[in-house]
XYZ file of C-alpha atoms in Angstrom:
661
model
C -4.295 -28.998 -30.533
C -1.222 -30.905 -29.402
C 0.484 -29.967 -26.140
C 3.857 -31.466 -27.038
C 6.446 -28.850 -26.201
C 8.558 -27.462 -29.051
C 12.276 -27.017 -28.399
C 11.791 -23.351 -27.486
C 8.086 -22.646 -26.824
C 6.593 -19.202 -26.210
C 6.692 -18.746 -22.402
C 7.399 -15.273 -21.007
C 5.373 -12.781 -23.079
C 4.296 -9.178 -22.503
C 0.592 -10.141 -22.646
C 1.200 -13.027 -20.218
C 3.042 -10.794 -17.746
C 0.283 -8.135 -17.891
C -2.450 -10.756 -17.424
C -0.544 -12.420 -14.580
C -0.061 -9.092 -12.794
C -3.767 -8.158 -13.175
C -4.877 -11.515 -11.722
C -2.307 -11.081 -8.925
C -3.723 -7.664 -8.005
C -7.287 -9.022 -7.735
C -6.405 -12.203 -5.860
C -3.999 -10.482 -3.452
C -6.732 -8.040 -2.405
C -9.109 -10.976 -1.861
C -6.512 -12.925 0.132
C -5.631 -9.998 2.392
C -9.277 -9.568 3.373
C -9.884 -13.296 3.913
C -6.743 -13.698 6.018
C -7.630 -10.715 8.205
C -11.214 -11.810 8.727
C -10.759 -15.511 9.400
C -7.034 -16.368 9.509
C -7.033 -18.622 6.418
C -5.851 -18.153 2.826
C -6.227 -20.307 -0.295
C -4.126 -21.395 -3.302
C -4.793 -19.297 -6.412
C -2.975 -21.377 -9.054
C -5.990 -23.279 -10.421
C -8.454 -20.363 -10.829
C -5.594 -18.278 -12.283
C -4.832 -21.045 -14.815
C -8.494 -21.232 -15.885
C -8.853 -17.438 -16.253
C -5.583 -17.319 -18.200
C -6.640 -20.088 -20.618
C -10.066 -18.565 -21.199
C -8.591 -15.134 -22.013
C -5.509 -16.276 -23.960
C -7.634 -18.633 -26.082
C -8.330 -15.506 -28.204
C -4.710 -15.796 -29.423
C -3.984 -18.729 -31.750
C -0.293 -18.824 -30.816
C -0.892 -19.154 -27.029
C 0.971 -22.134 -25.527
C 0.509 -24.237 -22.415
C 3.854 -22.913 -21.169
C 2.660 -19.297 -21.550
C -0.483 -20.087 -19.539
C 1.744 -21.749 -16.951
C 3.785 -18.536 -16.555
C 0.539 -16.573 -15.985
C -0.575 -18.911 -13.182
C 2.978 -18.843 -11.735
C 2.900 -15.022 -11.521
C -0.645 -15.046 -10.085
C 0.091 -17.802 -7.557
C 2.216 -15.295 -5.627
C -1.101 -13.747 -4.530
C -2.198 -16.953 -2.835
C 0.866 -16.976 -0.660
C 2.423 -13.526 -0.216
C -0.823 -12.247 1.357
C -0.037 -14.568 4.303
C 2.242 -11.820 5.696
C -0.960 -10.314 7.122
C -0.769 -13.142 9.681
C 1.917 -10.943 11.326
C 1.838 -7.332 10.034
C -1.396 -6.163 11.775
C 0.358 -6.986 15.059
C 2.275 -3.697 14.616
C -1.088 -1.879 14.645
C -2.394 -3.976 17.539
C 0.497 -3.021 19.831
C 0.102 0.652 18.854
C 3.483 0.916 17.072
C 1.841 1.941 13.798
C -1.361 3.990 13.513
C -1.368 3.645 9.718
C 0.238 1.078 7.414
C 3.291 2.711 5.766
C 3.805 1.700 2.132
C 7.589 1.355 1.774
C 8.447 -0.657 4.927
C 5.536 -3.031 4.191
C 6.426 -3.313 0.492
C 10.086 -3.852 1.397
C 9.386 -6.629 3.922
C 7.152 -8.467 1.432
C 9.424 -7.996 -1.596
C 12.737 -8.862 0.117
C 11.212 -11.911 1.826
C 9.560 -13.014 -1.426
C 12.779 -12.727 -3.458
C 14.666 -14.730 -0.808
C 11.888 -17.351 -0.844
C 12.486 -17.912 -4.568
C 16.281 -17.970 -4.153
C 16.276 -20.368 -1.189
C 14.061 -22.945 -2.877
C 15.736 -22.979 -6.295
C 18.568 -25.285 -5.145
C 15.852 -27.605 -3.753
C 14.083 -28.068 -7.116
C 15.936 -31.200 -8.188
C 15.862 -32.667 -4.686
C 12.183 -32.049 -4.000
C 10.614 -31.923 -7.492
C 12.577 -33.669 -10.274
C 14.001 -36.542 -8.201
C 11.205 -36.800 -5.655
C 8.038 -38.881 -5.413
C 6.205 -36.229 -3.366
C 2.609 -35.968 -4.663
C 2.307 -32.119 -4.948
C -1.532 -32.300 -5.056
C -2.144 -28.669 -6.072
C 0.753 -28.540 -8.534
C -0.455 -31.727 -10.266
C -4.059 -30.453 -10.292
C -2.982 -27.150 -11.889
C -1.018 -29.074 -14.552
C -4.073 -31.247 -15.291
C -6.257 -28.150 -15.696
C -3.710 -26.667 -18.126
C -3.403 -29.908 -20.136
C -7.159 -30.415 -20.417
C -7.727 -26.769 -21.319
C -5.122 -26.769 -24.096
C -5.476 -30.278 -25.533
C -8.768 -30.412 -27.426
C -12.082 -28.829 -28.350
C -13.593 -30.419 -25.234
C -10.772 -28.833 -23.265
C -11.605 -25.420 -24.743
C -15.264 -25.950 -23.787
C -14.193 -26.870 -20.251
C -11.994 -23.754 -20.103
C -14.993 -21.550 -20.922
C -17.196 -23.431 -18.433
C -14.412 -22.999 -15.864
C -14.360 -19.241 -16.337
C -18.139 -19.165 -15.852
C -17.714 -21.316 -12.721
C -15.386 -18.690 -11.202
C -17.776 -15.881 -12.268
C -20.947 -17.557 -10.908
C -19.213 -18.472 -7.657
C -17.932 -14.903 -7.258
C -21.327 -13.327 -7.976
C -23.154 -15.708 -5.611
C -20.783 -15.085 -2.696
C -20.771 -11.312 -3.291
C -24.604 -11.289 -3.215
C -24.559 -13.445 -0.058
C -22.073 -11.086 1.628
C -24.221 -8.124 0.564
C -27.179 -9.734 2.384
C -25.236 -9.448 5.653
C -24.056 -5.896 4.815
C -27.639 -4.660 4.330
C -28.684 -6.478 7.556
C -31.270 -8.752 5.865
C -29.422 -11.820 7.157
C -27.224 -12.603 10.141
C -23.442 -12.415 9.810
C -23.149 -15.399 12.163
C -25.356 -18.276 13.304
C -24.434 -19.184 16.894
C -25.722 -20.854 20.055
C -24.139 -20.795 23.551
C -25.406 -22.586 26.656
C -24.571 -23.523 30.249
C -22.970 -26.873 31.147
C -23.534 -26.929 34.890
C -21.271 -24.213 36.300
C -19.408 -24.070 32.965
C -20.463 -22.971 29.478
C -19.813 -23.735 25.832
C -21.398 -23.285 22.413
C -20.798 -23.261 18.684
C -20.890 -20.598 15.988
C -20.835 -20.536 12.197
C -20.045 -17.448 10.143
C -22.447 -16.745 7.261
C -19.675 -17.057 4.699
C -19.635 -18.862 1.361
C -15.886 -18.093 1.226
C -15.336 -20.404 4.202
C -17.511 -23.123 2.625
C -15.287 -22.782 -0.447
C -12.103 -22.956 1.640
C -13.351 -26.192 3.229
C -14.059 -27.769 -0.176
C -10.550 -26.849 -1.367
C -8.862 -28.157 1.791
C -10.476 -31.568 1.424
C -12.042 -34.144 3.714
C -8.845 -35.144 5.578
C -8.173 -31.612 6.839
C -11.937 -31.116 7.356
C -12.137 -34.132 9.678
C -9.009 -32.949 11.540
C -10.639 -29.546 12.063
C -13.854 -31.205 13.218
C -11.777 -33.123 15.788
C -10.257 -29.799 16.881
C -13.744 -28.295 17.296
C -14.782 -31.221 19.511
C -11.585 -30.950 21.605
C -11.895 -27.158 22.009
C -15.634 -26.665 22.477
C -16.666 -30.142 23.653
C -13.865 -30.738 26.179
C -11.549 -27.771 26.896
C -14.061 -24.889 27.090
C -16.648 -26.748 29.281
C -13.859 -28.020 31.580
C -12.026 -24.707 31.932
C -15.191 -22.631 32.363
C -16.203 -25.100 35.111
C -12.824 -24.511 36.831
C -13.266 -20.709 36.471
C -16.973 -19.997 37.225
C -18.447 -16.807 35.773
C -19.177 -13.739 37.882
C -22.811 -12.857 38.511
C -24.570 -11.467 35.451
C -22.117 -12.910 32.888
C -24.020 -14.886 30.234
C -22.968 -18.230 28.707
C -21.541 -16.732 25.495
C -19.339 -14.164 27.297
C -18.134 -16.835 29.764
C -17.305 -19.413 27.073
C -15.702 -16.949 24.627
C -13.709 -15.262 27.418
C -12.089 -18.542 28.569
C -11.538 -19.679 24.985
C -9.804 -16.423 23.931
C -7.585 -16.145 27.029
C -6.673 -19.796 27.656
C -7.907 -22.381 25.147
C -6.554 -20.699 22.015
C -3.119 -20.389 23.669
C -3.212 -24.169 24.087
C -4.122 -24.396 20.395
C -0.942 -22.411 19.649
C 0.998 -25.020 21.647
C -0.548 -27.808 19.548
C 0.404 -26.003 16.295
C 3.931 -25.273 17.555
C 4.616 -28.874 18.615
C 3.260 -30.250 15.328
C 5.534 -27.844 13.428
C 8.623 -28.827 15.483
C 8.039 -32.540 14.847
C 7.487 -31.805 11.152
C 10.822 -29.937 11.088
C 12.630 -32.807 12.785
C 11.184 -35.350 10.358
C 12.199 -33.364 7.288
C 15.922 -32.984 7.996
C 16.922 -36.368 6.579
C 14.913 -36.341 3.295
C 15.874 -32.731 2.494
C 19.601 -33.290 3.134
C 19.499 -36.576 1.206
C 17.759 -34.943 -1.744
C 20.220 -32.031 -1.805
C 23.169 -34.435 -1.745
C 21.818 -36.452 -4.700
C 21.040 -33.266 -6.658
C 24.575 -31.933 -6.188
C 25.982 -35.306 -7.208
C 23.866 -35.303 -10.407
C 24.986 -31.755 -11.270
C 28.649 -32.698 -10.714
C 28.360 -35.752 -12.983
C 26.646 -33.716 -15.717
C 29.461 -31.143 -15.580
C 32.175 -33.815 -15.747
C 30.493 -35.472 -18.713
C 30.227 -32.107 -20.470
C 26.571 -32.693 -21.285
C 24.317 -29.839 -22.376
C 21.512 -29.469 -19.874
C 18.001 -29.942 -21.225
C 15.819 -26.807 -21.358
C 13.406 -28.301 -18.796
C 16.277 -28.646 -16.285
C 17.691 -25.120 -16.545
C 17.470 -23.099 -13.317
C 18.843 -19.619 -12.753
C 22.638 -20.113 -12.356
C 23.679 -20.898 -8.772
C 26.071 -17.909 -8.978
C 23.076 -15.601 -9.627
C 21.136 -17.202 -6.760
C 24.024 -16.621 -4.332
C 24.630 -13.069 -5.581
C 20.939 -12.063 -5.360
C 20.720 -13.568 -1.857
C 23.755 -11.595 -0.657
C 22.672 -8.385 -2.397
C 19.195 -8.746 -0.795
C 20.856 -8.374 2.600
C 21.742 -4.740 1.743
C 18.117 -3.493 1.391
C 17.148 -5.856 4.241
C 19.725 -4.224 6.530
C 18.646 -0.745 5.426
C 14.983 -1.662 6.020
C 15.681 -2.959 9.541
C 17.913 0.025 10.389
C 15.299 2.544 9.182
C 12.654 0.703 11.253
C 14.773 1.350 14.382
C 15.806 4.904 13.456
C 14.761 7.632 15.885
C 13.160 5.164 18.323
C 14.193 4.007 21.807
C 16.387 1.285 20.258
C 18.573 3.623 18.155
C 21.592 3.017 20.428
C 21.303 -0.744 19.799
C 20.663 -0.455 16.052
C 23.888 -2.201 14.964
C 23.555 -5.424 17.053
C 19.802 -5.591 16.417
C 20.215 -5.235 12.634
C 22.982 -7.895 12.710
C 20.718 -10.277 14.664
C 17.806 -9.502 12.305
C 19.795 -10.205 9.130
C 21.276 -13.397 10.580
C 17.808 -14.547 11.638
C 16.304 -13.810 8.198
C 19.137 -15.738 6.504
C 19.081 -18.828 8.715
C 15.450 -19.051 9.895
C 14.283 -18.144 6.376
C 16.295 -21.015 4.896
C 14.758 -23.543 7.301
C 11.254 -22.131 6.878
C 11.458 -22.192 3.060
C 12.738 -25.801 3.039
C 10.056 -27.040 5.439
C 7.174 -25.198 3.758
C 8.397 -26.323 0.324
C 8.535 -29.953 1.428
C 5.092 -29.737 3.055
C 3.661 -28.162 -0.120
C 4.846 -31.278 -1.934
C 3.388 -33.551 0.701
C -0.044 -32.031 1.386
C -0.363 -28.937 -0.850
C 0.520 -25.294 -0.292
C -2.951 -24.446 1.144
C -2.415 -26.986 3.940
C 1.272 -26.234 4.541
C 2.067 -25.424 8.211
C 2.462 -21.663 7.782
C 0.770 -21.019 11.159
C 3.212 -23.315 12.941
C 6.180 -21.730 11.177
C 4.921 -18.245 12.145
C 4.582 -19.287 15.820
C 8.093 -20.788 15.950
C 9.533 -17.800 14.057
C 8.083 -15.168 16.411
C 9.210 -17.126 19.487
C 12.750 -17.320 18.073
C 12.767 -13.679 16.946
C 11.402 -12.399 20.271
C 13.966 -14.409 22.258
C 16.827 -13.215 19.999
C 16.022 -9.490 20.007
C 14.952 -9.671 23.668
C 18.441 -10.855 24.650
C 20.060 -7.930 22.786
C 17.695 -5.327 24.256
C 17.574 -6.613 27.837
C 20.316 -4.195 28.963
C 18.130 -1.135 28.283
C 14.737 -2.653 29.113
C 11.851 -0.332 29.978
C 8.181 0.076 28.881
C 9.041 1.989 25.683
C 11.963 -0.298 24.896
C 9.796 -3.400 25.394
C 7.206 -2.115 22.907
C 9.955 -1.268 20.393
C 11.516 -4.746 20.772
C 8.106 -6.391 20.232
C 7.570 -4.273 17.091
C 11.039 -5.131 15.759
C 10.505 -8.861 16.401
C 7.187 -8.676 14.507
C 8.848 -6.882 11.578
C 11.664 -9.448 11.315
C 9.072 -12.253 11.504
C 7.143 -10.647 8.616
C 10.206 -10.955 6.364
C 10.852 -14.588 7.406
C 7.193 -15.480 6.840
C 7.346 -13.959 3.332
C 10.390 -16.199 2.672
C 8.478 -19.254 3.931
C 5.257 -18.720 1.998
C 6.943 -17.927 -1.329
C 9.210 -20.956 -0.866
C 6.017 -22.898 -0.244
C 4.584 -21.658 -3.542
C 7.728 -21.855 -5.707
C 8.137 -25.633 -5.491
C 4.417 -26.212 -6.131
C 4.658 -24.082 -9.294
C 7.846 -25.828 -10.417
C 6.017 -29.178 -10.163
C 3.296 -27.826 -12.453
C 6.028 -26.613 -14.789
C 7.757 -30.004 -14.821
C 4.499 -31.669 -15.903
C 3.900 -29.227 -18.778
C 7.539 -29.065 -20.004
C 8.184 -25.524 -18.802
C 11.617 -23.922 -18.385
C 12.377 -23.647 -14.619
C 14.375 -20.394 -14.775
C 11.559 -18.666 -16.687
C 9.064 -19.754 -14.013
C 11.390 -18.437 -11.325
C 11.518 -15.065 -13.121
C 7.692 -15.178 -13.379
C 7.365 -15.739 -9.641
C 9.708 -12.807 -8.924
C 7.404 -10.601 -11.050
C 4.426 -11.890 -9.024
C 6.245 -11.134 -5.759
C 6.812 -7.490 -6.745
C 3.201 -7.097 -7.980
C 1.762 -8.676 -4.816
C 4.042 -6.550 -2.613
C 2.561 -3.409 -4.219
C -1.005 -4.473 -3.328
C -0.629 -5.658 0.289
C 0.120 -2.212 1.892
C -2.751 -0.157 0.344
C -5.367 -2.893 0.895
C -4.170 -3.403 4.481
C -4.340 0.355 5.147
C -7.799 0.604 3.527
C -9.116 -2.127 5.866
C -7.300 -0.554 8.832
C -8.951 2.830 8.152
C -12.388 1.324 7.463
C -12.602 -1.386 10.142
C -9.435 -1.603 12.220
C -8.396 -4.779 14.048
C -9.381 -6.495 17.275
C -7.003 -5.450 20.068
C -5.667 -2.353 18.250
C -6.322 1.264 19.401
C -8.094 1.878 16.012
C -7.956 5.651 16.488
C -8.530 6.373 12.787
C -11.069 3.602 12.089
C -14.586 4.453 10.955
C -16.548 1.248 11.616
C -17.038 -0.146 15.120
C -16.747 -3.720 13.791
C -12.990 -4.445 13.702
C -11.603 -7.411 11.761
C -10.510 -10.326 13.943
C -7.055 -10.846 12.324
C -6.762 -13.954 14.548
C -3.307 -15.072 13.428
C -1.788 -11.601 13.907
C -3.431 -11.345 17.344
C -1.768 -14.581 18.443
C 1.655 -13.656 17.014
C 1.631 -10.232 18.726
C 0.443 -11.834 22.005
C 3.340 -14.310 21.871
C 5.864 -11.523 21.152
C 4.531 -9.437 24.072
C 4.596 -12.474 26.360
C 8.182 -13.477 25.543
C 9.692 -9.967 25.746
C 7.546 -8.822 28.680
C 8.013 -12.106 30.550
C 4.268 -12.736 31.004
C 3.816 -15.505 28.446
C 1.615 -18.361 29.692
C 4.202 -21.063 29.048
C 2.033 -23.473 31.091
C -0.826 -23.215 28.575
C 1.578 -23.566 25.633
C 3.060 -26.604 27.393
C -0.352 -28.262 27.877
C -1.073 -27.605 24.211
C 2.296 -29.109 23.241
C 1.399 -32.281 25.184
C -1.925 -32.473 23.321
C 0.059 -31.947 20.112
C 2.378 -34.858 20.964
C -0.645 -37.084 21.596
C -2.165 -36.044 18.256
C 1.126 -36.756 16.441
C 1.121 -40.258 17.963
C -2.534 -40.808 16.950
C -1.789 -39.607 13.407
C 1.226 -41.938 13.161
C -0.794 -44.936 14.406
C -3.694 -44.105 12.070
C -1.401 -43.857 9.036
C 0.415 -47.073 9.893
C -2.689 -49.152 10.593
C -4.426 -47.974 7.392
C -1.369 -48.263 5.140
C -1.292 -44.485 4.639
C -4.950 -44.308 3.594
C -6.165 -42.324 6.614
C -4.574 -39.548 8.655
C -5.465 -36.866 11.205
C -3.101 -33.926 10.540
C -2.204 -32.433 13.966
C -1.805 -28.965 12.430
C -5.423 -29.050 11.238
C -6.577 -30.040 14.730
C -4.458 -27.287 16.313
C -5.824 -24.639 13.945
C -9.395 -25.613 14.863
C -8.603 -25.252 18.577
C -6.973 -21.883 17.963
C -9.316 -20.248 15.394
C -12.898 -19.226 16.344
C -15.613 -21.869 15.902
C -17.436 -19.373 13.648
C -14.557 -19.810 11.173
C -13.957 -23.548 11.557
C -17.586 -24.783 11.446
C -18.317 -23.607 7.863
C -14.889 -24.917 6.757
C -15.835 -28.378 8.095
C -19.242 -28.155 6.372
C -17.521 -27.203 3.089
C -15.087 -30.136 3.378
C -17.914 -32.639 3.927
C -20.067 -31.092 1.156
C -17.111 -31.248 -1.255
C -16.416 -34.864 -0.366
C -20.071 -35.859 -0.911
C -20.182 -33.977 -4.240
C -16.987 -35.642 -5.488
C -18.302 -39.060 -4.436
C -21.594 -38.427 -6.238
C -19.705 -37.463 -9.427
C -17.333 -40.468 -9.259
C -18.820 -42.619 -12.023
C -21.086 -40.083 -13.739
C -20.715 -38.854 -17.334
C -18.448 -35.783 -17.208
C -17.811 -36.459 -13.512
C -14.135 -35.453 -13.575
C -15.007 -32.203 -15.345
C -17.782 -31.548 -12.809
C -15.300 -32.022 -9.953
C -12.901 -29.501 -11.486
C -15.765 -27.045 -12.035
C -16.771 -27.527 -8.394
C -13.251 -26.488 -7.329
C -13.515 -23.362 -9.494
C -16.965 -22.425 -8.117
C -15.514 -22.683 -4.600
C -12.523 -20.529 -5.612
C -15.067 -18.020 -6.930
C -16.847 -18.097 -3.543
C -13.622 -16.918 -1.892
C -12.795 -14.266 -4.498
C -16.313 -12.778 -4.719
C -16.935 -12.400 -0.982
C -13.455 -11.052 -0.300
C -13.548 -8.483 -3.109
C -17.043 -7.369 -2.089
C -15.777 -6.692 1.423
C -12.691 -4.844 0.171
C -15.056 -2.672 -1.927
C -17.291 -2.239 1.153
C -14.236 -1.023 3.110
C -13.663 1.552 0.362
C -17.301 2.665 0.658
C -16.945 2.972 4.446
C -13.900 5.237 3.985
C -15.562 7.372 1.272
C -18.924 7.723 3.077
C -17.505 7.989 6.602
C -20.257 5.607 7.813
C -19.530 2.346 9.658
C -22.406 0.492 7.958
C -23.128 2.405 4.717
C -25.390 -0.310 3.194
C -27.468 -1.160 6.270
C -31.243 -0.732 5.863
C -33.795 -0.693 8.653
C -36.041 -3.773 8.883
C -38.258 -5.559 11.399
C -36.542 -8.979 11.198
C -35.496 -10.515 14.526
C -32.001 -11.989 15.055
C -33.412 -15.529 14.818
C -35.183 -14.707 11.539
C -32.010 -13.257 9.972
C -30.189 -16.477 10.966
C -32.865 -18.563 9.185
C -32.597 -16.347 6.071
C -28.791 -16.845 6.045
C -29.146 -20.620 6.426
C -31.776 -21.043 3.673
C -30.014 -18.719 1.203
C -26.600 -20.326 1.845
C -27.871 -23.891 1.340
C -29.754 -22.872 -1.820
C -26.689 -21.212 -3.379
C -24.278 -24.058 -2.591
C -26.771 -26.722 -3.742
C -27.655 -24.794 -6.904
C -24.041 -24.260 -7.978
C -23.081 -27.887 -7.279
C -25.975 -28.905 -9.559
C -24.790 -26.417 -12.187
C -21.291 -27.958 -12.014
C -22.706 -31.479 -12.510
C -24.857 -30.368 -15.462
C -21.988 -28.428 -17.084
C -19.709 -31.443 -16.672
C -22.218 -33.575 -18.602
C -22.563 -30.931 -21.329
C -18.782 -30.656 -21.835
C -18.464 -34.465 -22.043
C -21.368 -34.756 -24.518
């Protein structure tokens, strides 16, 4: 089957929209859980493309462009779920006891629509006329081309669907092992270092192994460097400077200092890396916009008819939708303040909020879009953008509310700053995703405006899923640091990103923020930026040490980062082993899909487990009594995890050979 695009190929179809929405619903639920548990999310474009091709292959008239629209709709799940990096903060500060549907839906949907609108004028600058690599966008296009081009491609499409299924089943079974208490949820060791303490932990999670494989060896090495800095240098040094009280064991001492001081320094590293990234992007973005406007002007003067593959939504529509979006945005912000201690300041606060969403959202979308082109949307500096956004939002609303400051007012200002940040983050992450999708579309001769419509559909579908899944997990588990009055289980989800964002908001508005720790972290960030620059220059761009990856590893728990590093190294070794083998390229792609399945299976199992907790009213409904010691359950987790990863890598290699045969 040829993939040459006809003049007007089948793109937006009813079956494609339905399939895209169904995939979005599943992947958004998975992403919400993963983000709340470990503070990381993953790109869903490639597994969505494979599932789409496998299912649409039943229709003889399916086109590559139709499959591309399905993955465009579904890719919204991989990004919009990132709003849970902020939203649980409203539960943590006690502003919300439950997650309300309409305010949450509204923040996600309005931010998502603006994310699409803001990045459309950047398409020519950052996609058509740019040499940015767009690693995930190119990979998704390759998957689509291979899957649609030949009989071998059809065979690979079927093998790819099985890869996602096997990966999902394996990780769900592995997660079930921890739920029934036959294996440990975490393998960890903590010890004394003189008067100090440190240690290392690794969560029993195939999803995190999968995330590491998808992130790649460069980010994996950066995170390993962050682990060494945090747990090999900072924690031992700072626990030595703050000796433990009598009776406090090594793990409590080390984790206490890390959570109160070291992770705040990690936030400083992330923030500084994001600021330098912003500064470095101003020139290329402005230059690209200028050349795009010049090209459009020349085309208009020459009276040329624009090619289908260059047709965006009209700039008039973009401007109109952006302005009209401010109406529901203003209503949403005003209703958030209604009846609370800030009612008297509603007008100036809503004005500041709308202005901040417009301006900060524009910057955030441009930066995230550029970074998606440079290093992929999974590695884009969303954490750094969220940190800078909450600092700016807290300072802005804090200045307006300072005249009526009191305990209740402070809490209301913190909540409002978090809500505004949620909208800006939705703008940033959808902007991040839009340009990646448009690159895929460019490579498969798609129509840009139809993709943009597809992404808007995905935004609305994803926005419908985030609130109920978030409330289900809130009712079942709750979150660390929140009152959790209605939660059933006594094992709250960490929600590490939301915890940091709410801590920063409280610190700025309450005046107790540890600026000294953020400052030390910023200095470390500057040093890492310099090291990264020197490494890139000396190796001719071959090697790098992304400062954001290092900062994330300092900030996130070692239990999260360790398996991610292991997954990155395992993925690198697997890809190297497949390099010159028969069917090696196919095996590599299947490996990526198995790892995507790892993330989906474990996350969906735990969402289902949350549902069971709510229905049964028991905190651990699957737990069974056994005589295994903690050490024995750790060994079981280690052996089972290694066997599953090894077995599915071997399956990928064998399937790659079979497809190539």
